[in-house]
XYZ file of C-alpha atoms in Angstrom:
710
model
C 0.000 0.000 0.000
C 1.423 3.384 -1.038
C 1.008 6.590 0.919
C -1.405 9.072 -0.726
C 0.459 11.673 -2.738
C 0.488 15.087 -0.973
C -1.934 17.704 -2.321
C -0.458 20.460 -4.483
C -0.186 23.874 -2.892
C -1.925 26.783 -4.627
C 1.354 28.064 -6.093
C 2.308 24.625 -7.370
C -1.151 24.206 -8.898
C -0.874 27.504 -10.776
C 2.583 26.553 -12.032
C 1.336 23.160 -13.167
C -1.568 24.716 -15.111
C 0.777 27.173 -16.790
C 3.313 24.522 -17.860
C 3.238 24.140 -21.679
C 4.524 20.553 -21.905
C 5.400 17.796 -19.423
C 4.090 17.888 -15.857
C 6.490 15.927 -13.619
C 4.643 14.073 -10.883
C 6.716 13.515 -7.717
C 8.857 10.500 -8.431
C 9.999 11.449 -11.951
C 13.603 11.616 -10.668
C 15.425 9.143 -8.417
C 18.831 10.116 -7.070
C 21.293 7.801 -5.328
C 24.962 8.352 -4.415
C 25.828 6.470 -7.622
C 23.376 7.694 -10.279
C 20.703 10.231 -11.083
C 17.867 8.546 -12.982
C 15.022 10.463 -14.621
C 12.003 9.338 -16.626
C 11.827 11.473 -19.778
C 9.645 11.590 -22.908
C 9.920 12.737 -26.513
C 6.782 13.576 -28.514
C 7.620 16.613 -30.724
C 4.207 16.458 -32.467
C 2.181 15.572 -29.394
C 0.549 12.219 -28.779
C -1.279 10.401 -31.535
C -1.170 7.364 -33.814
C 1.702 7.424 -36.264
C 3.510 10.317 -34.574
C 7.119 10.049 -33.359
C 6.911 9.224 -29.638
C 9.305 7.660 -27.151
C 9.890 7.249 -23.444
C 13.249 6.718 -21.796
C 15.233 6.492 -18.596
C 18.018 9.078 -18.500
C 20.831 7.839 -16.225
C 23.732 10.073 -15.239
C 26.443 7.967 -13.601
C 28.801 9.344 -11.000
C 32.481 9.143 -12.116
C 33.759 5.557 -12.069
C 30.305 3.936 -11.862
C 28.634 2.001 -14.672
C 25.494 0.012 -15.524
C 25.057 -2.857 -17.968
C 23.962 -3.790 -21.493
C 21.346 -6.458 -22.321
C 24.296 -8.903 -22.301
C 26.141 -7.752 -19.174
C 29.109 -10.064 -19.790
C 30.819 -12.164 -17.121
C 29.025 -10.412 -14.250
C 26.352 -7.813 -13.740
C 22.680 -7.568 -14.635
C 20.876 -5.665 -17.405
C 18.551 -2.799 -16.572
C 14.876 -3.810 -16.642
C 11.664 -1.792 -17.121
C 8.101 -2.516 -15.970
C 5.601 -0.017 -17.416
C 2.085 0.898 -16.326
C 0.171 2.719 -19.065
C -3.522 3.488 -19.652
C -5.561 1.444 -22.083
C -4.705 2.303 -25.666
C -1.019 3.033 -25.007
C 1.929 0.646 -24.991
C 5.713 0.805 -24.618
C 8.111 -1.351 -26.600
C 11.440 -2.963 -25.745
C 14.552 -1.033 -24.765
C 16.477 0.248 -27.794
C 19.932 -0.440 -26.343
C 22.737 1.931 -27.424
C 26.023 0.365 -28.467
C 27.901 -0.487 -25.233
C 31.594 -0.468 -24.505
C 33.856 -3.081 -22.959
C 34.328 -2.880 -19.186
C 37.313 -5.073 -18.219
C 37.487 -6.173 -14.574
C 40.618 -8.246 -13.929
C 40.275 -11.449 -15.974
C 36.570 -10.774 -16.562
C 34.910 -8.732 -19.296
C 31.602 -6.902 -18.961
C 29.623 -4.729 -21.374
C 27.867 -1.557 -20.324
C 27.744 2.197 -20.032
C 29.109 5.065 -17.969
C 28.730 8.833 -18.121
C 25.299 9.913 -19.415
C 23.039 7.204 -20.795
C 19.511 7.265 -22.205
C 17.662 3.967 -22.579
C 14.745 4.785 -24.918
C 11.665 2.714 -25.703
C 9.120 3.390 -28.466
C 5.682 4.621 -27.357
C 2.543 3.898 -29.355
C -0.992 5.240 -28.907
C -4.073 3.614 -30.426
C -6.679 5.466 -32.486
C -9.215 5.333 -29.696
C -7.096 7.170 -27.133
C -8.952 10.378 -26.220
C -7.535 11.403 -22.835
C -6.232 14.927 -22.364
C -3.067 13.546 -20.752
C -1.191 10.267 -20.801
C -0.152 9.153 -17.288
C 2.965 6.971 -17.334
C 4.536 5.053 -14.438
C 7.711 3.000 -14.553
C 9.404 0.637 -12.138
C 13.044 0.262 -13.173
C 15.787 -1.900 -11.689
C 19.476 -1.593 -12.437
C 22.812 -2.796 -11.096
C 25.425 -0.059 -10.709
C 29.047 -1.049 -10.135
C 32.444 0.387 -9.382
C 34.646 -1.643 -7.039
C 31.364 -2.858 -5.526
C 28.006 -3.580 -7.151
C 24.792 -2.107 -5.749
C 21.352 -3.250 -6.945
C 19.100 -0.197 -7.190
C 15.561 0.491 -8.317
C 13.203 3.408 -8.720
C 9.550 4.231 -9.300
C 8.949 7.041 -11.785
C 5.914 8.885 -13.120
C 5.126 11.411 -15.860
C 1.934 13.019 -17.152
C 2.180 13.904 -20.859
C -0.182 16.332 -22.650
C -1.923 14.824 -25.669
C -1.887 17.794 -28.030
C 1.202 19.750 -26.954
C 4.771 18.986 -28.029
C 7.165 17.331 -25.599
C 10.735 17.802 -26.801
C 12.800 18.953 -23.833
C 15.204 16.006 -24.201
C 15.378 15.984 -27.999
C 19.195 15.985 -28.055
C 19.425 13.057 -25.645
C 16.949 11.001 -27.705
C 18.779 11.890 -30.918
C 22.104 10.832 -29.398
C 20.622 7.542 -28.166
C 19.167 6.855 -31.614
C 22.514 7.638 -33.220
C 24.239 5.170 -30.869
C 21.795 2.300 -31.431
C 23.289 -0.586 -33.442
C 21.800 -0.749 -36.926
C 21.291 -3.841 -39.075
C 24.143 -4.457 -41.494
C 21.937 -4.158 -44.571
C 23.222 -6.250 -47.475
C 25.785 -8.094 -45.344
C 25.830 -11.892 -45.200
C 27.158 -13.691 -42.128
C 27.741 -17.303 -41.244
C 29.518 -19.132 -38.424
C 30.917 -22.607 -37.880
C 32.155 -24.497 -34.838
C 35.906 -25.162 -34.950
C 36.969 -27.015 -31.811
C 36.626 -24.653 -28.859
C 35.945 -21.617 -31.042
C 33.381 -20.189 -33.430
C 34.666 -18.872 -36.748
C 32.498 -16.041 -38.085
C 32.666 -14.831 -41.699
C 30.923 -11.652 -42.851
C 30.867 -10.248 -46.371
C 29.048 -7.301 -47.845
C 29.784 -4.822 -45.054
C 29.509 -1.102 -45.917
C 32.406 0.192 -47.977
C 33.648 2.572 -45.277
C 33.843 -0.357 -42.824
C 35.854 -2.643 -45.079
C 39.505 -2.908 -44.120
C 38.949 -1.169 -40.753
C 39.881 -2.646 -37.363
C 36.627 -4.028 -35.939
C 35.692 -5.271 -32.496
C 32.815 -7.682 -31.947
C 30.443 -7.767 -28.974
C 28.234 -10.817 -28.344
C 24.582 -9.818 -28.011
C 23.851 -13.518 -27.384
C 24.770 -14.146 -23.744
C 26.147 -17.344 -22.252
C 27.889 -18.766 -25.341
C 31.216 -16.994 -25.936
C 34.142 -16.203 -23.669
C 33.642 -12.480 -23.226
C 37.200 -11.686 -22.105
C 38.896 -13.419 -25.060
C 40.352 -11.072 -27.710
C 38.817 -11.889 -31.122
C 41.326 -13.001 -33.761
C 40.059 -10.991 -36.726
C 41.369 -10.399 -40.238
C 40.291 -9.170 -43.679
C 40.533 -11.159 -46.916
C 39.416 -8.762 -49.577
C 35.838 -7.788 -48.671
C 35.360 -10.729 -46.270
C 35.880 -10.159 -42.541
C 36.719 -13.251 -40.490
C 36.894 -13.535 -36.708
C 37.702 -16.480 -34.460
C 35.743 -16.213 -31.185
C 36.495 -18.472 -28.203
C 33.641 -20.510 -26.765
C 33.130 -20.130 -23.025
C 34.336 -23.436 -21.484
C 31.333 -23.284 -19.122
C 28.897 -21.983 -21.729
C 25.241 -22.206 -20.756
C 23.838 -21.568 -24.242
C 24.387 -23.368 -27.567
C 22.398 -21.123 -29.927
C 21.685 -22.083 -33.544
C 22.614 -18.524 -34.531
C 24.766 -15.821 -32.941
C 23.627 -12.214 -32.589
C 26.715 -10.002 -32.721
C 27.434 -6.267 -32.798
C 30.423 -5.053 -34.807
C 32.077 -1.906 -33.448
C 34.410 0.501 -35.217
C 36.432 3.247 -33.515
C 34.986 6.697 -34.010
C 31.540 5.411 -35.055
C 28.923 5.645 -32.266
C 26.569 3.004 -33.673
C 27.609 -0.606 -34.206
C 26.369 -2.966 -36.894
C 24.036 -5.825 -36.006
C 24.644 -9.185 -37.667
C 23.008 -12.569 -37.226
C 25.247 -15.516 -38.058
C 23.689 -18.998 -38.334
C 25.986 -21.563 -36.678
C 26.878 -24.850 -38.387
C 28.346 -27.761 -36.449
C 27.803 -29.015 -32.910
C 28.666 -26.959 -29.884
C 31.174 -28.669 -27.540
C 29.946 -29.854 -24.161
C 30.665 -27.440 -21.264
C 33.868 -28.228 -19.360
C 33.715 -29.437 -15.746
C 36.719 -27.506 -14.465
C 36.914 -23.790 -13.781
C 39.225 -21.548 -15.810
C 40.981 -18.334 -14.794
C 38.265 -16.389 -16.606
C 35.581 -17.950 -14.428
C 36.778 -18.496 -10.832
C 33.863 -20.764 -9.909
C 32.100 -23.140 -12.258
C 28.727 -24.702 -11.735
C 29.429 -28.170 -10.328
C 27.821 -31.092 -12.067
C 25.154 -32.892 -10.085
C 26.326 -36.255 -8.709
C 24.876 -39.374 -10.290
C 21.321 -39.914 -9.129
C 21.842 -43.487 -7.959
C 24.425 -42.440 -5.371
C 23.623 -38.796 -4.603
C 19.877 -39.205 -4.109
C 20.167 -41.845 -1.390
C 22.829 -39.888 0.454
C 20.871 -36.657 0.082
C 17.764 -38.318 1.509
C 19.713 -39.605 4.513
C 21.296 -36.201 5.112
C 17.913 -34.514 4.749
C 16.287 -36.792 7.318
C 19.202 -36.312 9.737
C 19.159 -32.569 9.157
C 15.466 -32.510 9.971
C 16.109 -34.303 13.264
C 18.817 -31.807 14.255
C 16.597 -28.933 13.197
C 14.531 -29.437 16.348
C 17.497 -28.191 18.391
C 17.844 -24.877 16.538
C 16.892 -21.751 18.522
C 14.734 -20.378 15.697
C 12.552 -23.506 15.860
C 12.262 -23.986 19.618
C 9.571 -21.299 20.222
C 7.207 -23.005 17.786
C 7.937 -26.421 19.233
C 6.994 -25.101 22.677
C 3.448 -24.960 21.310
C 3.700 -28.692 20.613
C 4.884 -29.276 24.162
C 1.728 -27.563 25.405
C -0.348 -29.831 23.208
C 1.474 -32.921 24.475
C 0.874 -31.881 28.067
C -2.834 -31.272 27.429
C -3.419 -34.693 25.812
C -0.700 -36.771 27.447
C -3.179 -39.398 28.655
C -5.477 -39.414 25.641
C -3.593 -41.621 23.212
C -6.035 -41.195 20.321
C -5.908 -37.385 20.406
C -2.134 -37.472 20.919
C -1.548 -39.693 17.877
C -3.964 -37.689 15.721
C -2.224 -34.466 16.701
C 1.180 -35.964 15.891
C -0.002 -37.090 12.461
C -1.556 -33.678 11.735
C 1.636 -31.892 12.810
C 3.710 -34.226 10.600
C 1.417 -33.552 7.639
C 1.724 -29.794 8.185
C 5.531 -29.984 8.301
C 5.980 -32.276 5.283
C 3.414 -30.540 3.074
C 4.860 -27.111 3.945
C 8.430 -28.166 3.121
C 7.321 -29.677 -0.179
C 5.167 -26.632 -1.044
C 7.948 -24.189 -0.198
C 10.435 -26.235 -2.225
C 7.992 -26.466 -5.131
C 7.580 -22.690 -5.138
C 11.365 -22.241 -5.059
C 11.902 -24.670 -7.952
C 9.093 -23.089 -10.002
C 10.456 -19.565 -9.531
C 14.009 -20.689 -10.356
C 12.719 -22.436 -13.479
C 11.114 -19.127 -14.445
C 14.483 -17.341 -14.205
C 14.276 -16.026 -10.635
C 17.569 -16.050 -8.705
C 16.334 -17.453 -5.386
C 17.792 -19.701 -2.734
C 16.556 -21.660 0.269
C 15.226 -19.380 2.988
C 14.182 -16.809 0.367
C 10.967 -15.939 2.226
C 12.933 -14.202 5.013
C 14.653 -11.967 2.442
C 11.418 -9.971 2.200
C 10.888 -7.383 4.987
C 7.133 -7.837 4.711
C 7.390 -11.559 5.491
C 9.703 -10.879 8.442
C 7.271 -8.282 9.786
C 4.308 -10.640 9.378
C 6.121 -13.373 11.326
C 7.036 -10.871 14.060
C 3.386 -9.844 14.325
C 2.258 -13.483 14.479
C 4.739 -14.397 17.231
C 3.756 -11.251 19.143
C 0.110 -12.278 19.075
C 0.955 -15.837 20.131
C 3.105 -14.548 23.001
C 0.416 -12.129 24.186
C -2.137 -14.925 24.065
C 0.080 -17.266 26.079
C 0.755 -14.486 28.604
C -2.973 -13.970 29.104
C -3.226 -10.456 27.648
C -6.123 -11.553 25.447
C -8.001 -14.668 24.404
C -8.425 -15.680 20.770
C -12.003 -16.628 21.525
C -12.769 -12.974 22.316
C -11.329 -11.743 19.022
C -12.406 -14.441 16.565
C -16.044 -14.712 15.503
C -17.951 -17.263 17.561
C -18.283 -19.577 14.557
C -14.486 -19.547 14.059
C -13.821 -20.158 17.727
C -16.277 -23.048 17.744
C -14.690 -24.513 14.617
C -11.262 -24.220 16.243
C -12.511 -26.118 19.271
C -14.191 -28.772 17.126
C -11.100 -29.280 14.931
C -7.979 -29.285 17.111
C -6.200 -31.212 14.352
C -6.227 -28.040 12.269
C -4.285 -26.309 15.063
C -1.680 -29.093 14.986
C -1.401 -28.890 11.198
C -0.987 -25.097 11.257
C 1.634 -25.426 13.993
C 3.616 -27.558 11.545
C 3.212 -24.900 8.851
C 4.435 -22.187 11.233
C 7.402 -24.321 12.288
C 8.523 -24.666 8.654
C 8.140 -20.927 8.000
C 10.754 -20.060 10.622
C 12.793 -23.274 10.413
C 13.756 -23.294 6.740
C 16.589 -20.728 7.043
C 18.152 -22.924 9.757
C 18.417 -26.024 7.553
C 21.499 -25.014 5.565
C 24.025 -25.759 8.350
C 23.025 -29.431 8.329
C 22.313 -30.105 4.694
C 23.868 -27.402 2.501
C 25.208 -30.006 0.049
C 21.881 -31.860 -0.034
C 19.971 -28.676 -0.816
C 22.516 -27.847 -3.510
C 21.975 -31.283 -5.069
C 18.201 -30.996 -4.715
C 17.858 -27.861 -6.825
C 19.836 -29.525 -9.662
C 17.762 -32.746 -9.713
C 14.470 -33.308 -11.549
C 11.525 -31.887 -9.632
C 10.137 -35.230 -8.317
C 13.500 -36.239 -6.834
C 14.113 -32.752 -5.442
C 10.719 -32.695 -3.735
C 11.432 -36.141 -2.264
C 14.524 -34.712 -0.547
C 12.500 -31.905 0.982
C 9.835 -34.370 2.094
C 12.564 -36.374 3.856
C 13.682 -33.182 5.577
C 10.136 -32.636 6.840
C 9.827 -36.241 8.029
C 13.078 -35.898 9.953
C 11.883 -32.733 11.655
C 8.510 -34.213 12.607
C 9.802 -37.702 13.504
C 10.465 -37.108 17.260
C 6.953 -35.796 17.830
C 5.309 -38.451 15.694
C 7.143 -41.184 17.607
C 6.294 -39.583 20.961
C 2.616 -39.378 20.046
C 2.603 -43.034 19.020
C 4.591 -44.332 22.029
C 2.319 -44.589 25.062
C 5.119 -44.985 27.606
C 6.702 -41.675 26.627
C 3.368 -39.881 26.711
C 2.547 -41.488 30.072
C 5.739 -40.098 31.591
C 4.410 -36.567 31.228
C 2.658 -35.125 34.322
C -1.120 -35.026 34.323
C -2.863 -31.756 33.439
C -3.245 -29.393 36.392
C -2.571 -25.893 37.716
C 1.055 -26.164 36.624
C -0.081 -25.934 32.976
C -1.345 -22.362 33.472
C 2.093 -21.289 34.711
C 3.813 -23.286 31.977
C 1.638 -21.577 29.362
C 2.769 -18.118 30.532
C 6.381 -19.314 30.627
C 6.136 -20.349 26.958
C 5.294 -16.736 26.010
C 8.877 -15.635 26.588
C 10.444 -17.773 23.805
C 7.887 -16.145 21.497
C 8.977 -12.661 22.530
C 12.652 -13.666 22.144
C 11.883 -14.719 18.565
C 10.284 -11.311 17.964
C 13.526 -9.641 19.118
C 15.441 -11.707 16.559
C 12.988 -10.864 13.764
C 13.146 -7.137 14.559
C 16.936 -7.332 14.360
C 16.693 -9.145 10.994
C 14.394 -6.476 9.600
C 16.741 -3.790 10.931
C 19.536 -5.344 8.864
C 17.281 -5.247 5.795
C 15.663 -1.828 6.137
C 17.854 0.087 8.605
C 17.044 1.637 11.960
C 13.935 3.398 10.614
C 12.519 0.094 9.392
C 13.149 -1.574 12.759
C 11.584 1.343 14.634
C 8.544 1.206 12.351
C 8.119 -2.498 13.076
C 8.377 -1.921 16.831
C 5.730 0.807 16.617
C 3.527 -1.523 14.577
C 3.898 -4.297 17.169
C 2.939 -1.862 19.952
C -0.191 -0.870 18.009
C -0.940 -4.546 17.372
C -0.582 -5.379 21.070
C -2.910 -2.476 21.939
C -5.476 -3.780 19.431
C -5.210 -7.329 20.810
C -5.820 -6.060 24.344
C -8.650 -3.764 23.299
C -10.553 -6.405 21.338
C -9.557 -9.508 23.272
C -9.589 -8.499 26.940
C -12.521 -10.031 28.854
C -12.278 -7.344 31.562
C -13.405 -4.501 29.282
C -17.024 -3.600 28.741
C -18.627 -3.255 25.342
C -18.350 0.555 25.265
C -14.715 0.567 26.390
C -13.849 -2.233 23.971
C -15.410 -0.321 21.074
C -13.656 2.956 21.917
C -10.235 1.453 22.549
C -10.663 -0.843 19.554
C -11.335 2.020 17.140
C -8.374 3.957 18.572
C -6.130 0.909 18.193
C -7.170 0.448 14.554
C -6.354 4.099 13.826
C -2.936 3.709 15.445
C -2.331 0.474 13.559
C -3.208 2.102 10.236
C -0.973 5.104 10.921
C 2.015 2.963 11.901
C 1.466 0.678 8.900
C 1.501 3.719 6.591
C 4.851 4.682 8.134
C 6.249 1.155 8.080
C 5.603 0.057 4.489
C 7.681 2.794 2.766
C 10.439 2.341 5.357
C 10.625 -1.394 4.601
C 10.794 -0.850 0.856
C 13.899 1.330 1.157
C 17.233 -0.431 1.477
C 19.579 0.840 4.222
C 22.522 3.077 3.281
C 25.271 1.437 1.259
C 27.705 1.580 4.153
C 26.953 -1.825 5.616
C 28.033 -3.412 8.834
C 30.331 -5.682 6.872
C 32.285 -2.702 5.615
C 32.521 -1.267 9.106
C 34.166 -4.379 10.533
C 37.933 -4.325 10.497
C 39.340 -6.203 7.528
C 36.012 -7.125 5.902
C 34.708 -5.610 2.666
C 31.387 -6.093 0.824
C 31.500 -8.931 -1.706
C 31.248 -8.522 -5.446
C 32.403 -10.681 -8.344
C 34.593 -7.785 -9.477
C 36.387 -7.632 -6.118
C 37.080 -11.374 -6.251
C 38.388 -11.160 -9.808
C 40.566 -8.140 -9.031
C 42.136 -9.759 -5.970
C 42.824 -13.017 -7.820
C 44.385 -11.080 -10.701
C 46.723 -9.483 -8.140
C 47.714 -12.928 -6.857
C 45.819 -12.614 -3.557
C 43.644 -15.393 -2.089
C 40.063 -14.445 -1.249
C 37.891 -15.747 1.619
C 34.158 -15.089 1.252
C 31.627 -15.294 4.082
C 28.168 -15.850 2.537
C 25.865 -14.792 5.362
C 22.468 -13.333 6.266
C 21.057 -11.630 9.334
C 18.234 -14.198 9.584
C 20.723 -17.107 9.561
C 21.323 -17.986 13.218
C 24.273 -20.267 12.426
C 25.897 -17.465 10.416
C 25.817 -15.169 13.433
C 27.193 -17.885 15.756
C 30.065 -18.656 13.368
C 30.812 -14.962 12.988
C 31.161 -14.410 16.723
C 32.845 -17.688 17.703
C 35.275 -17.990 14.779
C 35.482 -15.210 12.190
C 35.583 -12.352 14.720
C 38.354 -13.901 16.830
C 41.503 -11.797 16.770
C 43.838 -14.779 16.331
C 41.862 -15.920 13.266
C 41.889 -12.436 11.772
C 45.622 -12.180 12.450
C 46.156 -15.427 10.562
C 44.173 -14.074 7.616
C 46.382 -10.968 7.597
C 49.563 -13.018 7.818
C 48.535 -14.955 4.703
C 47.463 -11.840 2.789
C 43.878 -13.062 2.402
C 41.265 -10.595 1.142
C 38.151 -10.904 3.340
C 34.787 -10.350 1.655
C 31.320 -10.663 3.156
C 28.373 -11.502 0.863
C 25.296 -10.301 2.750
C 22.228 -12.218 1.561
C 19.833 -10.704 4.115
C 17.912 -9.081 1.292
C 17.446 -10.739 -2.069
C 20.595 -10.466 -4.199
C 20.644 -12.227 -7.567
C 24.440 -12.020 -7.893
C 24.985 -13.753 -4.537
C 22.340 -16.368 -5.375
C 24.099 -17.131 -8.654
C 27.467 -17.461 -6.916
C 25.988 -19.820 -4.320
C 24.608 -21.929 -7.163
C 28.060 -22.098 -8.760
C 29.372 -23.376 -5.444
C 26.696 -26.069 -5.360
C 24.734 -24.473 -2.518
C 21.300 -22.894 -2.256
C 21.439 -21.392 1.250
C 23.719 -19.861 3.841
C 26.084 -20.090 5.642
C 28.729 -20.885 3.024
C 32.452 -20.214 3.454
C 34.660 -20.355 0.362
C 38.364 -19.789 -0.284
C 39.302 -18.656 -3.800
C 42.971 -19.220 -4.603
C 44.920 -17.484 -7.400
C 45.773 -19.500 -10.471
C 42.335 -20.926 -11.191
C 40.776 -24.070 -9.883
C 37.512 -24.564 -8.051
C 37.050 -22.677 -4.759
C 37.418 -24.645 -1.533
C 34.158 -24.761 0.425
C 34.408 -25.203 4.193
C 31.858 -26.844 6.463
C 28.798 -24.875 7.540
C 29.531 -25.303 11.260
C 32.792 -23.366 11.335
C 35.591 -23.714 13.869
C 38.881 -21.827 14.355
C 40.796 -25.090 13.889
C 39.259 -25.696 10.463
C 39.998 -22.144 9.319
C 43.592 -22.341 10.556
C 44.102 -25.686 8.818
C 42.877 -24.133 5.589
C 45.133 -21.097 5.997
C 48.147 -23.284 6.786
C 48.081 -24.463 3.172
C 48.624 -20.891 1.939
C 52.067 -19.254 1.851
C 52.730 -16.541 4.414
C 53.141 -12.936 3.227
C 56.446 -11.284 4.017
C 56.103 -8.398 6.453
C 56.929 -4.963 4.993
C 60.396 -3.621 5.793
C-alpha cells in the first residue's frame, strides 16, 4: 500500500496549469549516491497514432560507476523496465545503445558510464482520447564500481496529448545515433571449430571494409567475453575467431553479434547462423571464471545420500533456537493430551502432515520460480521485509495470548472459535506450517550439500529430498505421540499448565527480538523502529478487542483507537521497509572485511591474492554464531592478515541475484557458506557450515605466508 500523494499547494497548482509541456509528478527523478535517474519523454508532435513518440530512462552515472547492457558479460545484470500505461497506449522494448567493454581483472563486462539514455518506443491507439497520458515505470538496475549495488526506482510522468514534448530531444537523438543498426546487405555465417566459433561476414559497408573491428556478443552465455577476437580481412570478407566459453550455458543455432568501429557511435548488427555441434561445457573452472557450476552427482548415489542427510538434518533442526519457540506450542499440546492416546496420535499425524506438506510446497515454489528465471535460494521468504514483519506480528500475538493479555475466543467470531474447538487437528497442522516458515533458514548448516543437489535434480526427486527433511523434523513428535510410555511419563494436566503456558510466552517474545533485528539489517534503523511501533499498536489492538475485563463501550472505543494507530504505523512502516539501508553496511565497518562482489574477487585473484568469502544473512542464526565464535576472533583475523587473504562478506539478508548465482556455482542454495578462492584458477574450496577456528587455521596453513613490509 502506497502513501497518498500530498496535495499540491496553490502556487504549485498555478505553475502546473501554466506549464506548456510535461508535468512531472513527484517521483519522476530518483537520485542515489551512484546515479541520477530520470524518466523522460519525446513527442515533438504531441501524442497520436503514427507520430514520433518515445519514453526513456536518463541515467547520469557518478564518475567511475557504470550500468550494464542487455548482455552484461561475465558479471552484472541488465537494466529492466516494468511499465504501467492506460488502455490504448503501450511501450516497446529497450532500444539499447552500443555499449563499450568494461574489463574487470580477468573478466569482461559490457555496459555504459557517463550519461546514458535507454529509450523505448511509445505507441498510442486510435481510440485514445484522454487529455493527458499518465505513465509510471518501475526500473531496476545494477550499478558497479569496485562494488556492485542493486538499485531500483519508481517514476511517473503526465504527458499532454496535443502539446509537443521535446525537452530532451538531443538526448533522444544521441541515443538513436548510438543504437546498433542492421548491417543491410551483409551476409554472415559461423561454424564451430573445436573450442571456437569462426564467423565470416561479407558485404559490409564500404567505409567499414579494411577497418579494425571489435565484436560484442549480443547472445549471452555462449562466448568467452574476455577473449580477444582473432580478426582479419581477406578482400571484402571479414573473419573472426571467437572463443567458446568453457562453461557456456547456451548453444544457440545462430549468434547475434554487434560489430564496433572506432569513431563510429553506432555498431552494426549481424546474425550468423551456426553450423556444427557446440562442444559440451567443461567441468573444471578456468581463470576467466573463478567458480564453475558443479555437475550434479549421479542420481543413484547422490539421491540416497541426500535423503539420509535430509532426514538427519530434519532431526537436528529441532534443536535450533529459531525452531524452539514453535515447538513449545507442541509441548503444550502434548501436556494437554498426554493421557489421551487417540488425540495425541492424531495431533502428531496432523503436525507431521503440516511440516511435510509445507516443506514440499515451499520447495515447489522455489523450484518453479528458479525455473522461471528467478535467482532465489533456500530461505528466500525471510529476504522480504514484509514476510519478516508478518512473522514478528504473528509471534507477538501468540506470546500475548500465552501471557494472558487476550483470548483468541474474544477476538475471533464465535463460529471460528467453535470450529477451532471442534477441529484441534487443524491447530496441529498449522503449527507444523508455522514451524517450517521459521525453520527453513536454519536447515542449511546441516544439509547445505543436499539442498545444492536438490535444486539440480528433476523436480520429483528434489521434492522427495525436501519431504525427507520434513519427516526428519517431525519424527520425534510423531514417535512420541505413538509411544504410550513416553506420553505417560508426562505429568497429568493441572494448575502447573497455566504457569507453563505463561512461561512459553517468553520464547515467542525472544523470537520477535530476533525478527526485529533481521528487519533492521534489511531496512535500517527506521525500518526496525517502524516495526516496533507496529507491534505496539498490534498489542494495543489485541488487548482492546480480546480483553474479557473490558465492557462493550470501552472495547469499542479502545478498539477504534487501536485500529487508527495500527493504520498510521502501517503507513509509516511500508515505505520504510521498501527502502534499502545506506550502502555503508556493517560488513564494511568491521575491520578487515569488505562487501563482496564478483569484481572484487576477480581483481584480488588477478593481483595474486587469495580471497575468503563469508556468505551470510542476518536471519541465519548459524551465520551469526560462526561470525562471533570464529570469524571475529583476533587470532583468526591475524592469521588471515599473515597470509594476505582478502576478506569479503556476501550479505544475503535481502534478495541479491548475484549472490544467489554465486551460491549456485558453489553447489549451494542457502547460507552459511564459506569459500576460499585461490589465485591461479581451480575450483574454490568450500568449508563446512559449522565453522571452527581449527578448520579455518588448517585451511590457511596451506597458503604461503606474506612477508612483512620492511
